[in-house]
């Protein structure tokens, strides 16, 4: 077997492979080079990051050469034999990695069929080879694939480990491969190899390293201690990368470079730094450009990793124009690149001896790496008019690429060659920089360089780009008024003083966003917004100006109310604005005698504000309106998006608004949505794991209540029926007081009884909604915390209703305790178990008790039995607007009503027929009324004429079909 002693990644070990045998100048060992030491430490700390660090290259082979596979294999073998770096591995010796170059061996080469010129197959092969981390101790640092078309090699794919070669070395190797494919041999000797460089660095080059360390420390002491404060929990992964591909900035940078006699790379570096400085407001900042360290003649053709980070300080005081900025950056960066050749451990020690944390010192500054081979202005500078450059800008593209888990800097820029232009990748740590700032930064860089191609650009170097999204929203001028119609006005409520930050969606938001996608009909969407009204007494003498100020203060106080959704890199996340304005509609009552308290107008405004679907990308999650009577505010109408706040949070916000309108001082607010997301990604992970495990245990063998269709789907299919019952309101309070439980548990037990009383099931599963406010710090949180839980009720032994109530209390508590979890993990777990996660819960009833005041300890007294029975006929059933679609087969909502409880059933009539809806609700009501004063035996049903002592009668329902 040709690969007996060769390590081949399992991902392609069973595919067609051919051996490329090589023989070199001899075996040798050496320590790691300085650049290898830095990479090795990075891999140890942050993981391989191989998709980012592995170097992909492709050499096209002309069809005219008729290169067959054996010829290509001989060229690859000669290439590896020529360059010891390509046959060097990094085994651990006494716990430390060392370089070991082999004298001979075999390189496995993947054989891939292609069509045409083989380019598409080559791209796929390069991705496959690069997407697997190298085993540096056992595997060769080069992977090769040959793409054949009609038995001739058309593409040679090379993937290098960055631990052994850098981008310049990769180009040297590709040049040699082209010559070997054409000539079969190379008479000239190769340049220094990785082991050669290591021997120099650990010998005579140490003095150069000492000078570099002294320079770094001297320059670093010039910087003010200005840490880049964390603004939020960030996203997952936290470092997000956006790519601008632009021919305009490439052409313009070369024109600027030619005019000022600098490199095109220096122009991009200056623009990168200028935009960053303008956004941060800092004038003295560190730059960390990557140096290829090939200034020395003997290193020009070295095949090794020589790249190291340089450091310089740029001073932008005095508001210099861009020409002066370019000059300062050029001089400073050259100085930094001259001192970018050092022993990393010695450099670290120099700083740590002074009490400086070496690992955190980079964060507040800017990293820049131009990996293009040619970064000068070129022998002949390009010529383009301003109109040409503007036209080219219109063709520039922006996209997101794969993010990173860890970076040493909060902001990094990489420049690569792209067909017809350059690609600039900006990486931002979203714990410190809003994700939207990435595209803004790149577009402003392009704008600045294009402007500088034909004229000098004064400080602050370029205006903001109008068509790119901004990282923050500027606060509006207070009191700006726009007249709408019929005397109505829109007044701006400015808010400011917060932070611009982003975070993933909270677990509750993810579940709610899924609901937003499911509710396409207006009737369904109404359940996903929270309208509230706040009456204002006449004695308050509340002016519009005071009310608008209070609303602005409310939004400033609660970050969740100034948080919008962003879809970036095909992922949804939330982003808080530091400042902005909320439009407030002001509606005067034209005939005060007809509506003296503004209630009718408030009801109309509630419908107006609540009907349009929220645009969560462009719109704040709060709409507000004021109703004035005789020039004074009498009603405040607010509508919240349920994707940002839940019922409990909306009540907390309304409490704060009352206090602000009254001029009261408030204590610190509770946790906001971004902070909740940060906790969920960190300290709440173990709780999530326990919750998902509970779900798996409880769901196993749980019989569904609505598994079989009762007939074809009628039209309309999804019907909603409502019962407003004063009797239920009083009955559940009496039951809860007598049994020392909650009114919510009483309704849950009655629902289970009505679902299963006639079936003889030994267990009943009900999906419940949990508000998740029992967690530490959640009681005052402003966010969407509610998630569904699974309540498994034990019905064995035919218990009476009192016993069923006791079992319900324990089961409900268990369900609520395990209703706080990562929905992505939950979905993945049940999918792995063979369930379709969007539909597998549909056969179970879903109960959502959305009352704001669920009494846990209600008063022990209430109406006597006769009075309670007399309330039953006052219950009123009606049909509500149907839905176009709905994911559940039966949902029961419990809502507040005036001295009553409203029970609303939404039924998929294919499984839960419309004629069953009212009897189901009436049955819950009857059972609760009976259980208010006595135990009810299994099967918990009330005789048709009521109990023997007092028959129950109900007023015939008035149906609105």
PDB file of C-alpha atoms in Angstrom, residues 40 91 200 218 273 352 357 371 401 559 576 591 666 679 734 799 813 837 844:
ATOM      1  CA  UNK A  40       0.689  27.880  17.580  1.00  0.00           C
ATOM      2  CA  UNK A  91       5.377  16.929  16.493  1.00  0.00           C
ATOM      3  CA  UNK A 200      18.671  32.255  12.093  1.00  0.00           C
ATOM      4  CA  UNK A 218       8.321  52.965  23.751  1.00  0.00           C
ATOM      5  CA  UNK A 273      -7.675  54.385  10.086  1.00  0.00           C
ATOM      6  CA  UNK A 352       4.500  41.780  31.298  1.00  0.00           C
ATOM      7  CA  UNK A 357      -1.490  42.586  30.021  1.00  0.00           C
ATOM      8  CA  UNK A 371      -2.136  39.982   1.647  1.00  0.00           C
ATOM      9  CA  UNK A 401     -18.863  35.813   5.265  1.00  0.00           C
ATOM     10  CA  UNK A 559     -33.330  49.610  25.966  1.00  0.00           C
ATOM     11  CA  UNK A 576     -30.295  48.597  20.252  1.00  0.00           C
ATOM     12  CA  UNK A 591     -66.458  67.407  20.418  1.00  0.00           C
ATOM     13  CA  UNK A 666     -37.707  55.734  39.330  1.00  0.00           C
ATOM     14  CA  UNK A 679     -27.319  35.536  30.043  1.00  0.00           C
ATOM     15  CA  UNK A 734     -63.100  29.703  45.512  1.00  0.00           C
ATOM     16  CA  UNK A 799     -58.942  10.558  40.778  1.00  0.00           C
ATOM     17  CA  UNK A 813     -44.877  23.545  38.553  1.00  0.00           C
ATOM     18  CA  UNK A 837     -40.598  19.826  15.398  1.00  0.00           C
ATOM     19  CA  UNK A 844     -52.031  18.329  22.190  1.00  0.00           C
TER      20      UNK A 844
END
